Each structure stands twice: as structure tokens, then as C-alpha cells.
Amino acid sequence: MKLGVLGTGTVGQTIGGKLVALGHEVKLGSRTATNEKAAAWVKAAGRGASQGTFADAAAFGEVVFNCTSGAGTVDAARAAGEANLRGKILIDVSNALDFSKGFPPSLFTGNTDSLGEQLQRALPETKVVKSLNTVNANLMVDAGSLAGGDHDIFVSGDDAGAKARVSELLRDWFGWKNVVDLGDITTSRGVESYLALWVRLYGAVKTPQFNIKLVR
Ligand SMILES: NC(=O)c1ccc[n+]([C@@H]2O[C@H](COP(=O)([O-])OP(=O)(O)OC[C@H]3O[C@@H](n4cnc5c(N)ncnc54)[C@H](OP(=O)(O)O)[C@@H]3O)[C@@H](O)[C@H]2O)c1
């Protein structure tokens, strides 16, 4: 497949790298077409990897990931362009972390609104599916690296077909066997607010390689 990844940080590079390793073509998007981090990633990832602007990556991808900083997510989506994302699935992994007062960060949204909803409002004709934001980047692309993959990941979104497709892709690409459909895009508030606990768990267990498992 041809995939677009908005974001040149750890998450964009990790997801992009995994998809290239699986044989897909991936374009990493940035605010500038010649971003240095993206250039280094292209060189390291090899065949199938390319870089461009947010708009270039959005136009390129059949499915697109949003891996931009929470504070820049809506601006990145606007730069990516409504037309380039129309009718497509946008998998949103962003978190609303505010590090301005150090660690642990606070959340700048998540109670009565969320980044997932803000993205969906900015891109009404795009199928936004919130997912993967509750785990560390390495775990996102390799669920099996922890507890034999027996732990949970969530999807939130207004389009049932898009969530079913994303659940399938998460299993096939990244090994996620337990995908919990939380409901419409407003359920992003739950998974984004979970970061308040995630950062405290990180402080307590001293590794980002952990996740939650639902026991009913
Ligand atoms: N790190 C993790 O393990 C992890 C886990 C779960 C969720 N997340 C979430 O995933 C997202 C990506 O995290 P990350 O650590 O890989 O990278 P990051 O440093 O949070 O974000 C980097 C990307 O955000 C873009 N960006 C920054 N400010 C912007 C602005 N004002 N307007 C438009 N774009 C802007 C940058 O653009 P340029 O390329 O132009 O510099 C870059 O592509 C974040 O929302 C984070 O909270 C991270």
C-alpha cells in the first residue's frame, strides 16, 4: 500500500519504518519538504521511504497517520489539506500533552473535547480513527513484544467501516489482537485523558513498555 505519515518525530519514524519494513511505500510529511529528520529517516529506512510536506504525505497515502505534536495537530491537518484527505482514513495517535511546566505534563484538552474531535471537525469528510495513543511508539508497531500480545488497544471514530478496517490493519501490521471499539469520536476523550494516568504509571514502573489489559 501507499501510506502517508504526518510527523517526523519518534512516532512518525517508528510507524513509517515498520510499514516500510513490511514492504509498503511510505511518505513522511513535515512542515517543510526538506526536513532533516525526515531525510535521515528516508536514508535509513531505504526502499519505499520518501519525504515531503504534510500535503504531499496526505495526497500520497491511501491511509494516513497523524503523528504530529498535539499542539500542532489541527494546524498540521489544515496544512495537509482537506482535499488531500477527503474520504480517507486518518489514524490519529496524537496526545494533548503540555510540557511547559515540566514532567509530568498536563493535558490541554480531553475533558469536554479532544484532539480526535478537533481533527474530525477540521476534516469533516475524512474518517478520523483515534488509536494507538495509549502506548509507547515501539509498542504501537509490535504488540507481541509485550505479554505475548495479550493486552488491549482502542479505536474511536464515527465511521464503523473505518474502525473495522483500522482494527484489521492494526492486527495485520502491528500484531494487535485485542482491539476494543469504544464508540464515536467523542470517546477519544477517554483515551486522551488516560495519558494523565499513563505518565504517572511511567513514573512508577520506570519503563514506557507497558499497557493495560481489560479483565471482565
Ligand atoms: N513518543 C511516543 O512514544 C508517543 C506515544 C503515544 C502518542 N504519542 C503522540 O504522538 C505524537 C507524535 O509524537 P512524537 O514524539 O513522535 O513527535 P512530536 O515531537 O510530538 O511531534 C513532531 C511532529 O509535530 C510537528 N509539529 C510540531 N509543532 C507543530 C505545529 N505548530 N504545527 C504543525 N506541526 C507541528 C512537527 O513538524 P516538523 O516535522 O515540521 O518539525 C513534527 O512532524 C504526539 O502527539 C505525541 O503526544 C507519542
Tab-separated table of C-alpha atoms and ligand atoms in Angstrom:
chain	number	residue	atom	x	y	z
A	1	MET	CA	0.000	0.000	0.000
A	2	LYS	CA	0.914	3.679	-0.237
A	3	LEU	CA	0.798	5.258	3.207
A	4	GLY	CA	1.167	8.815	4.431
A	5	VAL	CA	2.601	9.680	7.827
A	6	LEU	CA	2.210	13.233	9.119
A	7	GLY	CA	5.024	13.774	11.599
A	8	THR	CA	8.797	13.361	11.722
A	9	GLY	CA	9.217	12.583	15.450
A	10	THR	CA	9.772	9.236	17.145
A	11	VAL	CA	6.249	8.012	16.401
A	12	GLY	CA	6.196	9.005	12.728
A	13	GLN	CA	9.593	7.443	12.177
A	14	THR	CA	8.724	4.263	14.101
A	15	ILE	CA	5.401	3.699	12.342
A	16	GLY	CA	6.875	4.669	8.981
A	17	GLY	CA	9.871	2.396	9.482
A	18	LYS	CA	7.720	-0.584	10.388
A	19	LEU	CA	5.474	-0.072	7.351
A	20	VAL	CA	8.454	0.204	5.002
A	21	ALA	CA	9.910	-2.971	6.540
A	22	LEU	CA	6.578	-4.661	5.778
A	23	GLY	CA	7.038	-3.711	2.106
A	24	HIS	CA	4.785	-0.646	1.885
A	25	GLU	CA	5.592	2.734	0.363
A	26	VAL	CA	5.615	5.470	2.981
A	27	LYS	CA	5.879	9.246	2.667
A	28	LEU	CA	6.782	11.081	5.857
A	29	GLY	CA	5.302	14.586	5.979
A	30	SER	CA	6.594	17.683	7.712
A	31	ARG	CA	6.030	21.451	7.733
A	32	THR	CA	8.888	21.683	5.237
A	33	ALA	CA	9.649	19.457	2.261
A	34	THR	CA	13.316	19.075	3.242
A	35	ASN	CA	13.038	18.341	6.986
A	36	GLU	CA	16.375	16.926	8.191
A	37	LYS	CA	14.905	14.265	10.487
A	38	ALA	CA	12.775	13.002	7.623
A	39	ALA	CA	15.784	12.995	5.281
A	40	ALA	CA	17.778	10.871	7.760
A	41	TRP	CA	14.797	8.545	8.156
A	42	VAL	CA	14.453	8.124	4.375
A	43	LYS	CA	18.131	7.219	4.138
A	44	ALA	CA	17.909	4.699	6.985
A	45	ALA	CA	14.561	3.167	6.021
A	46	GLY	CA	15.614	2.590	2.419
A	47	ARG	CA	13.490	1.447	-0.499
A	48	GLY	CA	9.872	2.578	-0.276
A	49	ALA	CA	10.605	5.545	2.000
A	50	SER	CA	10.189	9.153	0.887
A	51	GLN	CA	9.577	12.575	2.394
A	52	GLY	CA	7.578	15.705	1.617
A	53	THR	CA	5.293	18.285	3.132
A	54	PHE	CA	2.203	17.398	5.178
A	55	ALA	CA	0.182	17.962	1.972
A	56	ASP	CA	2.479	15.674	-0.052
A	57	ALA	CA	2.163	12.866	2.523
A	58	ALA	CA	-1.614	13.285	2.780
A	59	ALA	CA	-2.037	13.167	-1.001
A	60	PHE	CA	0.273	10.118	-1.250
A	61	GLY	CA	-1.375	7.916	1.373
A	62	GLU	CA	-4.332	5.602	0.810
A	63	VAL	CA	-4.426	5.575	4.602
A	64	VAL	CA	-2.747	8.367	6.587
A	65	PHE	CA	-1.404	8.522	10.163
A	66	ASN	CA	-1.386	11.707	12.232
A	67	CYS	CA	1.783	11.611	14.341
A	68	THR	CA	2.194	15.331	14.994
A	69	SER	CA	2.582	17.044	18.353
A	70	GLY	CA	-0.804	17.603	19.995
A	71	ALA	CA	-0.405	21.391	19.963
A	72	GLY	CA	0.317	21.314	16.221
A	73	THR	CA	-2.188	18.646	15.200
A	74	VAL	CA	-5.005	20.845	13.905
A	75	ASP	CA	-2.568	23.140	12.074
A	76	ALA	CA	-0.855	20.086	10.564
A	77	ALA	CA	-4.238	18.751	9.391
A	78	ARG	CA	-5.056	22.100	7.777
A	79	ALA	CA	-1.649	22.122	6.068
A	80	ALA	CA	-2.238	18.533	4.926
A	81	GLY	CA	-5.349	19.837	3.200
A	82	GLU	CA	-8.971	18.760	3.292
A	83	ALA	CA	-8.934	17.773	-0.391
A	84	ASN	CA	-5.890	15.513	0.045
A	85	LEU	CA	-7.597	13.638	2.904
A	86	ARG	CA	-11.180	13.569	1.616
A	87	GLY	CA	-12.771	10.120	2.028
A	88	LYS	CA	-9.576	8.662	3.529
A	89	ILE	CA	-8.932	7.074	6.900
A	90	LEU	CA	-6.762	9.228	9.173
A	91	ILE	CA	-5.409	7.263	12.141
A	92	ASP	CA	-4.782	9.795	14.899
A	93	VAL	CA	-2.172	8.853	17.520
A	94	SER	CA	-1.701	12.352	18.970
A	95	ASN	CA	-1.838	13.298	22.638
A	96	ALA	CA	-2.646	16.681	24.175
A	97	LEU	CA	0.463	16.886	26.323
A	98	ASP	CA	1.628	20.230	27.694
A	99	PHE	CA	5.245	20.048	28.900
A	100	SER	CA	5.522	23.800	29.570
A	101	LYS	CA	5.722	23.164	33.344
A	102	GLY	CA	7.993	20.110	33.061
A	103	PHE	CA	7.242	16.492	33.934
A	104	PRO	CA	4.659	15.137	34.386
A	105	PRO	CA	2.933	17.057	31.596
A	106	SER	CA	-0.661	18.268	31.921
A	107	LEU	CA	-3.339	17.830	29.261
A	108	PHE	CA	-4.634	20.841	27.356
A	109	THR	CA	-7.818	19.056	26.259
A	110	GLY	CA	-9.514	15.738	26.966
A	111	ASN	CA	-12.320	16.504	29.379
A	112	THR	CA	-15.112	18.035	27.270
A	113	ASP	CA	-13.305	17.919	23.903
A	114	SER	CA	-10.360	16.024	22.408
A	115	LEU	CA	-7.801	16.196	19.628
A	116	GLY	CA	-9.653	13.393	17.866
A	117	GLU	CA	-12.806	15.531	17.758
A	118	GLN	CA	-10.889	18.662	16.765
A	119	LEU	CA	-9.356	16.766	13.852
A	120	GLN	CA	-12.735	15.379	12.794
A	121	ARG	CA	-14.245	18.896	12.907
A	122	ALA	CA	-11.340	20.283	10.866
A	123	LEU	CA	-11.684	17.443	8.315
A	124	PRO	CA	-15.421	16.638	8.123
A	125	GLU	CA	-15.049	14.435	5.041
A	126	THR	CA	-12.165	12.387	6.459
A	127	LYS	CA	-12.718	9.263	8.556
A	128	VAL	CA	-10.742	10.040	11.696
A	129	VAL	CA	-9.988	6.995	13.843
A	130	LYS	CA	-8.248	7.629	17.133
A	131	SER	CA	-5.954	4.772	18.117
A	132	LEU	CA	-2.523	3.743	19.444
A	133	ASN	CA	-2.086	6.937	21.525
A	134	THR	CA	-2.257	4.891	24.763
A	135	VAL	CA	1.054	3.094	24.199
A	136	ASN	CA	4.697	3.926	23.559
A	137	ALA	CA	5.871	4.155	19.918
A	138	ASN	CA	7.788	0.840	19.985
A	139	LEU	CA	4.788	-0.996	21.362
A	140	MET	CA	2.447	0.605	18.797
A	141	VAL	CA	4.129	-1.316	15.993
A	142	ASP	CA	4.916	-4.531	17.902
A	143	ALA	CA	2.153	-5.566	20.295
A	144	GLY	CA	3.665	-9.043	20.555
A	145	SER	CA	6.801	-7.657	22.214
A	146	LEU	CA	4.840	-7.443	25.491
A	147	ALA	CA	2.968	-10.252	27.296
A	148	GLY	CA	2.620	-12.252	24.092
A	149	GLY	CA	0.387	-9.508	22.704
A	150	ASP	CA	-2.366	-10.245	25.233
A	151	HIS	CA	-3.285	-6.638	26.081
A	152	ASP	CA	-5.655	-4.047	24.686
A	153	ILE	CA	-5.710	-1.189	22.202
A	154	PHE	CA	-8.671	1.084	21.431
A	155	VAL	CA	-10.363	2.603	18.402
A	156	SER	CA	-12.652	5.662	18.476
A	157	GLY	CA	-14.434	7.107	15.461
A	158	ASP	CA	-17.717	7.979	13.801
A	159	ASP	CA	-17.376	5.599	10.841
A	160	ALA	CA	-17.925	1.923	11.723
A	161	GLY	CA	-16.364	0.696	8.471
A	162	ALA	CA	-13.235	2.769	9.026
A	163	LYS	CA	-12.844	1.417	12.574
A	164	ALA	CA	-13.247	-2.173	11.327
A	165	ARG	CA	-10.608	-1.538	8.636
A	166	VAL	CA	-8.218	0.054	11.140
A	167	SER	CA	-8.714	-2.885	13.546
A	168	GLU	CA	-7.760	-5.242	10.715
A	169	LEU	CA	-4.686	-3.176	9.797
A	170	LEU	CA	-3.567	-2.964	13.428
A	171	ARG	CA	-3.714	-6.742	13.671
A	172	ASP	CA	-2.028	-7.440	10.331
A	173	TRP	CA	0.684	-4.781	10.533
A	174	PHE	CA	1.407	-4.452	14.243
A	175	GLY	CA	0.067	-7.634	15.880
A	176	TRP	CA	-2.843	-6.111	17.843
A	177	LYS	CA	-5.226	-8.985	18.576
A	178	ASN	CA	-7.368	-7.226	21.196
A	179	VAL	CA	-8.900	-4.108	19.660
A	180	VAL	CA	-11.684	-2.516	21.698
A	181	ASP	CA	-14.153	-0.305	19.792
A	182	LEU	CA	-15.050	2.436	22.276
A	183	GLY	CA	-17.664	4.160	20.096
A	184	ASP	CA	-17.834	7.502	18.303
A	185	ILE	CA	-15.084	10.095	18.073
A	186	THR	CA	-16.087	11.688	21.412
A	187	THR	CA	-14.665	8.556	23.075
A	188	SER	CA	-11.236	9.984	22.167
A	189	ARG	CA	-11.676	11.989	25.375
A	190	GLY	CA	-11.296	8.781	27.361
A	191	VAL	CA	-8.119	7.552	25.689
A	192	GLU	CA	-6.574	11.025	25.625
A	193	SER	CA	-7.368	11.614	29.311
A	194	TYR	CA	-5.821	8.213	30.097
A	195	LEU	CA	-2.472	9.925	29.477
A	196	ALA	CA	-2.812	11.538	32.908
A	197	LEU	CA	-2.546	8.004	34.332
A	198	TRP	CA	-0.035	6.825	31.704
A	199	VAL	CA	2.560	9.418	32.683
A	200	ARG	CA	2.146	8.503	36.378
A	201	LEU	CA	2.463	4.790	35.617
A	202	TYR	CA	5.602	5.600	33.634
A	203	GLY	CA	6.956	7.405	36.705
A	204	ALA	CA	6.122	4.405	38.887
A	205	VAL	CA	7.266	1.491	36.713
A	206	LYS	CA	10.190	3.387	35.113
A	207	THR	CA	9.706	1.934	31.637
A	208	PRO	CA	7.419	3.023	28.804
A	209	GLN	CA	6.966	-0.594	27.747
A	210	PHE	CA	3.658	-1.307	29.495
A	211	ASN	CA	-0.013	-1.436	28.638
A	212	ILE	CA	-3.393	-2.231	30.116
A	213	LYS	CA	-5.453	-5.385	29.763
A	214	LEU	CA	-9.190	-5.418	30.310
A	215	VAL	CA	-10.363	-8.144	32.644
A	216	ARG	CA	-14.093	-8.620	32.621
B	1	LIG	N1	6.500	9.290	21.671
B	1	LIG	C1	5.645	8.325	21.933
B	1	LIG	O1	6.022	7.181	22.242
B	1	LIG	C2	4.160	8.604	21.819
B	1	LIG	C3	3.243	7.629	22.246
B	1	LIG	C4	1.864	7.864	22.073
B	1	LIG	C5	1.441	9.048	21.476
B	1	LIG	N2	2.353	9.986	21.101
B	1	LIG	C6	1.884	11.207	20.444
B	1	LIG	O2	2.259	11.112	19.069
B	1	LIG	C7	2.519	12.415	18.543
B	1	LIG	C8	3.916	12.435	17.938
B	1	LIG	O3	4.870	12.308	18.960
B	1	LIG	P1	6.439	12.330	18.656
B	1	LIG	O4	7.105	12.202	19.959
B	1	LIG	O5	6.750	11.386	17.568
B	1	LIG	O6	6.698	13.763	17.992
B	1	LIG	P2	6.418	15.285	18.444
B	1	LIG	O7	7.721	15.916	18.731
B	1	LIG	O8	5.356	15.346	19.492
B	1	LIG	O9	5.805	15.890	17.072
B	1	LIG	C9	6.637	16.077	15.979
B	1	LIG	C10	5.844	16.496	14.775
B	1	LIG	O10	4.908	17.533	15.093
B	1	LIG	C11	5.030	18.565	14.109
B	1	LIG	N3	4.689	19.857	14.699
B	1	LIG	C12	5.171	20.410	15.840
B	1	LIG	N4	4.626	21.623	16.042
B	1	LIG	C13	3.777	21.848	15.012
B	1	LIG	C14	2.943	22.928	14.647
B	1	LIG	N5	2.829	24.029	15.394
B	1	LIG	N6	2.204	22.810	13.519
B	1	LIG	C15	2.287	21.706	12.740
B	1	LIG	N7	3.083	20.655	13.041
B	1	LIG	C16	3.810	20.727	14.146
B	1	LIG	C17	6.491	18.525	13.690
B	1	LIG	O11	6.628	19.102	12.411
B	1	LIG	P3	8.043	19.210	11.671
B	1	LIG	O12	8.244	17.856	11.033
B	1	LIG	O13	7.838	20.285	10.679
B	1	LIG	O14	9.071	19.527	12.707
B	1	LIG	C18	6.769	17.046	13.684
B	1	LIG	O15	6.454	16.469	12.452
B	1	LIG	C19	2.330	13.396	19.703
B	1	LIG	O16	1.033	13.929	19.638
B	1	LIG	C20	2.522	12.507	20.924
B	1	LIG	O17	1.871	13.010	22.071
B	1	LIG	C21	3.695	9.799	21.266
